Amino acid sequence: MENKFQAVVIGGGPGGYVCAIRLAQLGIKTACIESRGSLGGTCLNIGCIPSKSLLNLSEEFHKVKNLSSKGIDIGDVRLNLSKMMKNKDKAVSILTKGVEFLLKKNNVTYFKGTGSFKSKNEISIKDDKQKETLIKTDKVIIATGSVPVSLPGIEFDENVIVSSTGALELKKVPKKMIVVGGGYIGLEMGSVWSRLGAEVHVVEFLDHITPGMDREISNEFMKILRKQGINFHMQHKVEKIIKSNVGAKVLTKDKDGNKKDFECDVVLISVGRKPNTSGLHLEKIGIELDEKKRVKTNKSFRTNLDNVYAIGDVITGPMLAHKAEDEGIAVAEIIAGQSGHVNYDTIPGVVYTTPEVASIGKTEEQLKEKNIKYKIGKFSFMANSRAKAIDDTEGFVKILADEKTDKVLGAHLIGPHVGELIGEIGVAMEFGASSEDIARTCHAHPTFSEAVKEAALSVDKRAIHS
Ligand code: FAD
Ligand code: NAD
C-alpha cells in the first residue's frame, strides 16, 4: 500500500470521510484512517442513523397500536424487539458499506486502524493485531469526534448503566428507565423506549430541557412529551447510582435539598459528550487544546501547527453531523487554496422526536441579550390544513425577524416534519432573506410548509388562516 500522501484524515466519521472525499475531488492524494472497523463514525454506527431507525420503528409501533381510533381495525399488535434491532443494524450496515464504496470510488486510501502522531508529518497506524504501518503526509486533518461523558464516579456497563450506545442495543424493553439529562439523546432515546412500553423518567439538572433552544419551544416540547407519558424531574441532581441484581437505584436531590430515589432496570446517562483525542499523542507534537480539551483551531480550522487541522466534534461548536461535514468540506477547500467557509449562524438543529423540533439562527433569548430589536411571526399547526387533514396538529412555527430590516434572524419550529421544513428557512437565511421574501413565495397546498409562509406573514400581522 502507498505510504506517502498529500493529506491524511484521522477519523472516518461524517467530518472525516466527507473531508477525505472532497480533498480527493480537488486532486489531493488522500488517506483516511478509521479505528472502528467500519466507516461513518459515531453518526452512522452508534448515533444519528441507528437512533433515527429506532425512532421511526418505535413510532410506527406506537401509531399502529392506536389506529383503531382512526377507523382502521387490526389484530393484536406485538413487538418483536430483536427483529426491530436487526432492521436498525441493516440500515447501519448498508450505509457504512456505502461510505467505504464512496472512498474507493474517489480514490481515497482507507486504512483500518488507530492513527497517532509520530511527528507532524508522520502517522503511525496500528491495526487490531497491533501491526504498525507508518505513513508520511504533508497535511493532517484530525477528525476523531467525541465520546459520551458519564457522571463523576459512575462507569457505563452498557447493560444497566448505559450511554447512548447501550441504549441503542437493549435486549428487552426496560420496565422503568431513568434518563439522566434532558438533552438531544435523553429525549430521543427516552421517546424510543417509552413508545416501546418503558416507564421513562427524565432527571434534569436545569429547570428546562434542551438548553440553548428557544425557551418558548423548549417549554412547549416538555408539555407535549409529558402528555405522551414521559415523566420529568427538573432541577434534580444525581448524587449516586447503586447497582443491584435487578437494576439500579438512582439517588437524587432537588434544588431545595430534598432527596428522591428511583428504582429502575436501566439508567441512561446522557449529560453530553467530550472530544476524543485519546491515543493520538497530540502532546508529542505540541498541539494545543482549549479549556474543554477540544483541539484549538483558528477560523481556517488550523491548529497551532501549520500543517495540522481539526474539524467536527473534536473542535468547538455544536456536536452535529452536518456541522462536521460542512467543516470537512471547508477545510479541504482551504487546503486546496480555495476559500472554504462555514456559516455558523445557519446551522440547523433538529430533535427527531414526535413531534420534531427544529431550530436555526438566533433564539429570542439571544436577541434580547444582544439588545437586537425583533418582530415575531407565529403560526400554529392547528390552523394548517394538511395537519388538520391528518390529525397531526401539535406545535407551531415561530420566525424572528429584525424589527427595522425584516431580515430573518432565527426560526424555531415544533410540529410535524419540521426537521424538513427548517431547510427552506436555512436557504432563505443564507440568501439574507426577509420574512416578506418567505411570505411572498408560493407554497404548495395543502402542505405543512404553508405554516412557514403563514408564520412569515404573521411577522407583519397579516397571516390569512389565523
Ligand atoms: P465521529 O462521528 O465521532 O467520528 C470520529 C471517528 O474517528 C470515529 O469513528 C472514531 O472511531 C474515529 N477515531 C477516533 N480516534 C481515532 C484514531 N486515533 N484513529 C483512527 N480513527 C479514530 N448529529 C446530528 O447532526 N443529527 C443526529 O440526528 C444525531 N444523532 C445522534 C444520536 C446519537 C445517539 C449520538 C451519540 C450522536 C448523534 N449526533 C447527531 C451527533 C453526531 O453523531 C456527531 O456530531 C458526528 O458524528 C460528529 O462527526 P465527527 O466526524 O466529528 O466524529
Ligand atoms: P446535551 O448537551 O444535548 O444534553 C445534556 C443534558 O444533560 C442537558 O439538558 C444538561 O442540562 C443535562 N445535564 C448535564 N449534567 C447533568 C447532571 N449531572 N444531572 C442531570 N442533568 C444533567 O447532551 P446529549 O443529549 O448527551 O447529546 C450529546 C450531543 O450529541 C448533543 O449536544 C448533540 O449535539 C448530539 N446529538 C444530536 C442529536 C440530533 O441532532 N438529533 C441527537 C443526539 C445527539
XYZ file of C-alpha atoms and ligand atoms in Angstrom:
563
model
C 0.000 0.000 0.000
C 1.064 3.603 -0.649
C 2.822 5.308 2.251
C 3.209 8.930 1.125
C 0.197 11.235 0.917
C -0.569 14.905 0.494
C -3.287 14.715 3.156
C -4.220 12.210 5.844
C -7.547 12.390 7.657
C -7.646 10.690 11.078
C -11.217 9.544 11.734
C -13.802 8.267 9.261
C -16.937 9.932 10.679
C -19.109 12.471 8.821
C -16.389 15.091 9.300
C -13.507 12.848 8.277
C -14.889 10.831 5.387
C -16.576 13.854 3.776
C -13.329 15.810 4.099
C -11.353 12.927 2.531
C -13.738 12.717 -0.428
C -13.637 16.489 -1.020
C -9.823 16.513 -0.799
C -9.669 13.725 -3.387
C -12.160 15.543 -5.617
C -9.788 18.515 -5.518
C -6.917 16.347 -6.784
C -5.149 15.852 -3.451
C -3.717 12.408 -2.750
C -5.575 11.437 0.417
C -5.767 8.682 3.019
C -8.411 8.216 5.698
C -7.719 6.238 8.889
C -10.542 4.735 10.941
C -10.130 2.587 14.051
C -13.703 1.326 14.474
C -13.556 -1.251 11.686
C -16.362 0.467 9.809
C -16.679 3.945 8.342
C -19.282 6.615 9.146
C -18.166 7.399 12.709
C -20.444 7.875 15.672
C -23.152 9.152 13.340
C -23.630 6.081 11.160
C -22.587 3.374 13.634
C -23.867 4.402 17.073
C -25.532 7.807 16.632
C -27.776 9.562 14.115
C -28.638 6.571 11.953
C -29.410 3.785 14.458
C -31.270 6.269 16.682
C -33.368 7.538 13.768
C -34.097 3.972 12.701
C -35.361 3.117 16.215
C -37.252 6.411 16.465
C -39.033 5.587 13.236
C -39.770 1.938 14.063
C -40.954 2.699 17.611
C -43.180 5.465 16.233
C -44.662 3.020 13.684
C -45.338 0.563 16.520
C -46.978 3.256 18.596
C -49.075 4.503 15.658
C -50.237 1.044 14.592
C -51.368 0.318 18.148
C -53.555 3.418 18.025
C -55.004 3.014 14.520
C -58.360 1.661 15.612
C -59.328 5.128 16.848
C -58.886 6.268 13.230
C -61.178 3.606 11.800
C -58.555 1.005 10.935
C -59.121 -2.176 12.911
C -56.220 -4.571 13.059
C -55.474 -7.591 15.170
C -53.204 -7.941 18.107
C -50.053 -5.793 17.686
C -46.921 -7.267 19.244
C -43.369 -6.086 19.454
C -40.549 -8.236 18.082
C -37.626 -6.301 19.533
C -34.836 -8.465 18.144
C -36.274 -8.110 14.612
C -36.590 -4.360 15.121
C -32.924 -4.251 16.187
C -31.957 -6.283 13.097
C -33.714 -3.734 10.900
C -31.747 -0.965 12.593
C -28.481 -2.896 12.144
C -29.272 -3.440 8.463
C -29.693 0.311 7.909
C -26.339 0.920 9.622
C -24.559 -1.776 7.651
C -25.859 -0.569 4.261
C -24.810 2.990 4.969
C -21.355 2.231 6.391
C -20.566 -0.040 3.427
C -21.823 2.745 1.171
C -19.219 5.103 2.632
C -16.462 2.534 2.022
C -17.601 2.361 -1.609
C -17.529 6.162 -1.863
C -13.944 6.320 -0.571
C -12.896 3.713 -3.110
C -14.749 5.475 -5.928
C -12.921 8.709 -5.113
C -9.507 7.011 -4.824
C -9.126 7.707 -1.116
C -6.848 5.132 0.528
C -8.637 3.658 3.548
C -6.535 2.404 6.473
C -8.263 0.311 9.136
C -6.539 1.005 12.445
C -5.743 3.590 15.082
C -3.805 6.613 13.914
C -1.343 8.512 16.084
C 1.291 11.180 15.515
C 4.939 10.079 15.279
C 5.817 13.580 14.139
C 3.821 16.344 12.499
C 4.320 14.699 9.098
C 4.343 11.027 10.095
C 1.364 8.992 11.236
C 1.561 5.551 12.758
C -1.383 3.209 12.139
C -1.853 0.200 14.403
C -4.369 -2.403 13.271
C -6.345 -4.675 15.625
C -3.424 -7.130 15.665
C -1.084 -4.289 16.728
C 0.693 -4.414 13.357
C 2.135 -0.950 12.711
C 2.237 0.910 9.393
C 3.974 4.256 9.082
C 2.781 6.814 6.545
C 4.095 10.254 5.609
C 1.942 13.229 4.767
C 2.079 16.962 4.056
C -1.187 17.817 5.842
C -3.131 16.099 8.619
C -6.794 16.612 9.478
C -7.857 15.459 12.957
C -11.494 14.313 12.811
C -11.619 11.936 15.765
C -15.034 13.071 17.039
C -16.392 12.687 20.545
C -17.350 10.109 23.159
C -20.062 10.112 25.857
C -19.314 11.521 29.298
C -20.570 9.904 32.477
C -21.135 11.365 35.937
C -18.248 11.540 38.400
C -17.508 8.098 39.831
C -20.083 6.325 37.649
C -18.998 3.969 34.880
C -21.019 2.751 31.927
C -21.507 -1.022 31.862
C -23.752 -0.628 28.756
C -26.185 -3.051 30.327
C -27.725 -1.386 33.392
C -25.893 1.954 33.331
C -25.855 2.802 29.657
C -24.659 5.555 27.356
C -26.485 6.165 24.070
C -24.524 3.205 22.658
C -26.059 0.773 25.161
C -29.478 2.431 24.831
C -29.438 1.539 21.117
C -28.824 -2.148 21.892
C -31.062 -3.066 24.845
C -32.108 -6.724 24.656
C -35.504 -6.134 26.257
C -37.787 -3.217 26.961
C -36.997 -1.928 30.460
C -39.942 -1.719 32.837
C -38.586 1.524 34.197
C -35.841 3.648 32.679
C -34.200 6.661 34.267
C -32.753 9.119 31.795
C -30.194 11.483 33.296
C -30.125 14.668 31.177
C -32.968 16.134 29.138
C -30.981 16.961 26.021
C -30.989 15.558 22.472
C -30.016 11.988 23.364
C -32.126 11.703 26.513
C -35.295 12.869 24.781
C -34.791 10.869 21.568
C -33.839 7.608 23.298
C -36.354 8.233 26.102
C -39.060 8.561 23.420
C -37.988 5.303 21.750
C -38.203 3.234 24.940
C -41.332 5.000 26.169
C -43.139 4.131 22.909
C -41.987 0.542 23.217
C -43.513 0.316 26.695
C -40.987 1.521 29.287
C -41.925 3.921 32.075
C -39.471 6.747 31.425
C -38.329 9.346 33.965
C -36.042 12.178 32.897
C -33.891 13.644 35.677
C -32.609 17.055 34.591
C -30.235 19.379 36.384
C -31.738 22.611 34.965
C -35.306 23.944 35.150
C -35.815 23.376 31.409
C -34.967 20.738 28.806
C -32.771 21.139 25.683
C -30.650 24.044 26.972
C -29.840 26.615 24.308
C -33.114 26.088 22.472
C -35.641 28.967 22.209
C -37.358 28.803 25.599
C -40.926 29.005 24.269
C -40.269 25.949 22.088
C -38.491 24.097 24.873
C -41.447 24.693 27.232
C -43.943 23.507 24.613
C -41.734 20.483 23.885
C -41.726 19.405 27.537
C -45.507 19.889 27.753
C -46.054 17.616 24.744
C -43.622 14.938 25.974
C -45.332 14.968 29.401
C -48.665 14.380 27.645
C -47.055 11.398 25.893
C -46.311 9.880 29.307
C -42.662 10.848 29.852
C -42.060 11.998 33.455
C -39.771 14.942 34.176
C -37.932 15.695 37.418
C -36.445 19.123 36.906
C -33.700 20.744 38.954
C -32.666 17.340 40.259
C -29.073 16.308 40.674
C -27.971 12.686 40.597
C -25.882 12.022 43.704
C -25.183 8.342 43.288
C -26.190 5.277 41.318
C -26.163 1.949 43.156
C -26.372 -1.216 41.064
C -28.447 -4.167 42.284
C -29.167 -7.673 40.879
C -32.274 -6.384 39.126
C -31.115 -2.967 38.020
C -30.123 0.183 39.816
C -31.153 2.741 42.382
C -30.639 6.351 41.363
C -30.234 8.722 44.304
C -31.121 12.333 43.527
C -31.506 15.641 45.339
C -33.657 18.567 44.193
C -32.689 22.253 44.412
C -34.059 22.517 47.960
C -32.044 19.527 49.124
C -34.984 17.076 49.140
C -33.906 13.532 48.332
C -35.699 11.313 45.838
C -34.608 7.778 44.921
C -35.615 5.923 41.791
C -35.504 2.135 41.418
C -35.177 1.139 37.772
C -33.846 -1.566 35.482
C -31.859 0.754 33.198
C -30.242 4.179 33.649
C -29.317 6.132 30.527
C -26.720 8.796 31.222
C -26.984 11.454 28.534
C -25.322 14.511 30.008
C -23.206 15.415 26.990
C -20.162 14.257 25.048
C -16.464 15.117 25.203
C -13.864 15.490 22.458
C -11.986 12.317 21.639
C -8.243 12.884 21.418
C -7.093 9.814 23.308
C -4.300 7.840 21.714
C -3.435 10.496 19.113
C -0.269 11.508 21.004
C -1.029 15.178 20.450
C 1.334 16.074 23.296
C 4.202 14.574 21.305
C 3.861 17.246 18.616
C 2.626 20.027 20.923
C -0.946 20.503 19.644
C -2.804 22.970 21.851
C -6.166 22.120 23.415
C -8.736 24.620 24.762
C -10.254 24.757 28.256
C -12.686 21.945 27.366
C -9.895 19.743 25.968
C -11.057 20.365 22.390
C -8.411 20.785 19.721
C -7.840 24.522 19.411
C -8.227 25.848 15.861
C -8.399 29.197 14.097
C -11.061 30.257 11.560
C -9.337 28.141 8.900
C -9.520 25.023 11.123
C -5.746 25.165 11.527
C -4.202 24.136 14.853
C -1.111 25.814 16.293
C 0.892 23.672 13.855
C 0.981 24.859 10.237
C 0.133 21.575 8.590
C -2.335 20.128 11.129
C -6.058 20.923 11.021
C -9.076 19.722 13.014
C -12.835 19.549 12.382
C -16.119 18.194 13.761
C -16.935 17.176 17.335
C -13.275 17.333 18.379
C -13.274 21.150 17.994
C -15.558 23.905 19.283
C -19.192 24.317 18.146
C -22.348 22.207 18.107
C -21.755 18.448 18.071
C -23.771 17.774 14.923
C -23.039 15.594 11.915
C -23.880 18.259 9.311
C -21.638 20.788 11.109
C -18.778 18.244 10.955
C -19.480 17.558 7.247
C -19.524 21.239 6.323
C -16.268 21.803 8.197
C -14.795 18.792 6.363
C -15.628 20.368 3.024
C -14.461 23.828 4.072
C -11.066 22.626 5.345
C -10.491 20.542 2.199
C -11.157 23.602 0.056
C -8.886 25.757 2.230
C -6.084 23.175 1.915
C -6.595 23.222 -1.868
C -6.142 27.005 -1.875
C -9.819 27.847 -2.162
C -11.883 29.901 0.287
C -13.998 27.284 2.065
C -16.068 28.547 4.968
C -18.908 27.561 7.320
C -21.696 29.948 8.284
C -22.232 29.123 11.963
C -25.343 31.374 12.050
C -27.287 28.988 9.847
C -26.583 25.540 11.235
C -29.926 23.882 11.900
C -30.554 21.651 14.904
C -33.281 19.016 14.842
C -34.606 16.723 17.579
C -36.221 13.725 15.882
C -38.937 13.072 18.427
C -42.654 13.192 17.622
C -43.342 15.954 17.037
C -39.968 17.021 15.681
C -38.277 20.162 16.930
C -36.105 22.305 14.664
C -34.129 25.463 15.204
C -31.912 27.805 13.214
C -30.270 31.151 13.918
C -30.867 33.263 16.984
C -33.339 32.471 19.782
C -35.453 35.169 21.417
C -33.241 34.937 24.490
C -30.087 35.551 22.426
C -31.640 38.545 20.633
C -32.677 40.076 23.958
C -29.222 39.516 25.369
C -27.644 41.219 22.362
C -30.163 44.065 22.515
C -31.342 43.411 18.965
C -34.901 44.601 18.311
C -37.021 41.959 16.619
C -40.513 41.093 15.410
C -42.146 37.697 15.933
C -44.339 35.789 13.497
C -46.094 32.649 14.729
C -48.416 30.137 13.183
C -49.937 27.081 14.800
C -50.220 23.728 13.027
C -53.748 23.662 14.438
C -54.677 26.081 11.617
C -52.696 24.281 8.891
C -54.992 22.376 6.541
C -52.618 19.425 5.906
C -52.045 18.972 9.633
C -55.797 19.130 10.226
C -56.462 16.624 7.435
C -54.237 14.028 9.039
C -54.923 14.988 12.640
C -51.326 15.938 13.412
C -51.792 19.447 14.712
C -49.420 19.828 17.654
C -46.865 22.624 17.560
C -46.153 25.869 15.769
C -43.698 27.801 13.613
C -42.012 30.867 15.043
C -39.985 33.281 12.926
C -37.860 36.062 14.372
C -37.079 38.993 12.060
C -35.137 42.205 12.535
C -37.520 44.985 13.596
C -36.151 47.504 11.074
C -34.875 45.499 8.111
C -37.224 42.463 8.401
C -34.219 40.162 7.807
C -34.876 36.680 9.205
C -32.664 36.215 12.282
C -33.924 32.894 13.537
C -36.676 30.309 13.277
C -37.882 27.787 15.823
C -40.372 25.097 14.987
C -42.110 22.251 16.742
C -44.539 20.084 14.822
C -44.910 17.542 12.005
C -41.898 17.200 9.679
C -40.302 20.430 10.904
C -36.870 18.788 10.526
C -37.530 19.034 6.780
C -39.215 22.466 6.872
C -36.171 24.047 8.506
C -34.236 23.525 5.235
C -36.311 26.148 3.463
C -35.622 28.691 6.194
C -31.900 27.838 6.077
C -31.760 28.616 2.361
C -33.702 31.844 2.920
C -31.296 32.912 5.685
C -28.237 32.057 3.571
C -29.587 34.437 0.925
C -30.230 37.118 3.564
C -33.996 36.897 3.036
C -36.582 38.983 4.846
C -39.732 37.447 6.304
C -41.547 39.249 3.461
C -39.490 37.180 0.952
C -40.741 33.941 2.532
C -44.275 35.306 2.793
C -44.334 36.165 -0.930
C -43.016 32.762 -2.006
C -45.744 30.451 -3.300
C -46.033 27.303 -1.129
C -47.931 24.227 -2.336
C -51.320 23.482 -0.823
C -52.038 21.520 1.276
C -48.565 21.193 2.827
C -47.042 21.661 6.261
C -44.763 24.238 4.636
C -47.700 26.627 4.384
C -47.274 27.065 8.153
C -43.845 28.583 7.431
C -45.356 31.003 4.922
C -48.149 31.926 7.349
C -45.645 32.479 10.187
C -43.725 34.792 7.835
C -46.963 36.636 7.022
C -47.658 36.842 10.736
C -44.395 38.771 11.288
C -46.279 41.613 9.568
C -49.521 40.676 11.355
C -51.219 39.511 8.150
C -51.494 35.735 8.436
C -54.537 34.598 6.498
C -55.610 31.484 8.379
C -55.384 32.625 11.976
P -17.361 10.988 14.785
O -18.603 10.704 14.050
O -17.334 10.702 16.240
O -16.225 10.180 14.043
C -14.934 10.114 14.520
C -14.345 8.787 14.133
O -12.964 8.817 14.403
C -14.914 7.599 14.915
O -15.446 6.644 14.041
C -13.726 7.045 15.678
O -13.730 5.630 15.738
C -12.567 7.525 14.822
N -11.325 7.682 15.573
C -11.134 8.257 16.773
N -9.833 8.251 17.110
C -9.179 7.643 16.089
C -7.820 7.346 15.838
N -6.867 7.688 16.707
N -7.508 6.721 14.688
C -8.475 6.375 13.787
N -9.768 6.642 13.981
C -10.119 7.279 15.101
N -25.962 14.598 14.911
C -26.832 15.073 14.008
O -26.494 16.011 13.285
N -28.075 14.523 13.848
C -28.491 13.500 14.611
O -29.613 13.027 14.447
C -27.609 12.981 15.592
N -27.986 11.943 16.357
C -27.094 11.435 17.264
C -27.514 10.380 18.057
C -26.650 9.849 18.991
C -27.113 8.691 19.843
C -25.319 10.363 19.117
C -24.370 9.765 20.100
C -24.910 11.421 18.331
C -25.801 11.973 17.402
N -25.437 13.055 16.609
C -26.328 13.568 15.708
C -24.096 13.670 16.707
C -23.204 13.164 15.570
O -23.130 11.763 15.614
C -21.811 13.772 15.695
O -21.917 15.176 15.785
C -20.967 13.420 14.482
O -20.855 12.037 14.340
C -19.575 14.060 14.591
O -18.826 13.703 13.489
P -17.231 13.621 13.553
O -16.800 13.161 12.215
O -16.688 14.862 14.103
O -16.920 12.495 14.641
P -26.962 17.547 25.535
O -25.925 18.559 25.766
O -27.883 17.691 24.391
O -27.891 17.432 26.837
C -27.354 17.150 28.086
C -28.412 17.468 29.133
O -27.970 16.948 30.367
C -28.638 18.960 29.354
O -30.017 19.214 29.400
C -27.954 19.248 30.685
O -28.531 20.312 31.396
C -28.167 17.923 31.382
N -27.204 17.622 32.441
C -25.868 17.844 32.448
N -25.325 17.373 33.585
C -26.345 16.839 34.306
C -26.419 16.177 35.567
N -25.337 15.983 36.302
N -27.631 15.753 36.001
C -28.742 15.940 35.243
N -28.728 16.553 34.031
C -27.542 16.983 33.577
O -26.173 16.159 25.513
P -26.613 14.718 24.992
O -28.082 14.579 24.999
O -25.770 13.766 25.755
O -26.133 14.721 23.497
C -24.762 14.984 23.157
C -24.681 15.687 21.840
O -24.971 14.779 20.786
C -25.711 16.800 21.697
O -25.203 18.010 22.189
C -25.932 16.869 20.254
O -25.025 17.789 19.709
C -25.605 15.472 19.740
N -26.866 14.800 19.358
C -27.620 15.358 18.375
C -28.808 14.763 18.001
C -29.622 15.379 16.908
O -29.093 16.228 16.205
N -30.876 14.998 16.744
C -29.244 13.610 18.631
C -28.451 13.079 19.632
C -27.250 13.682 19.977
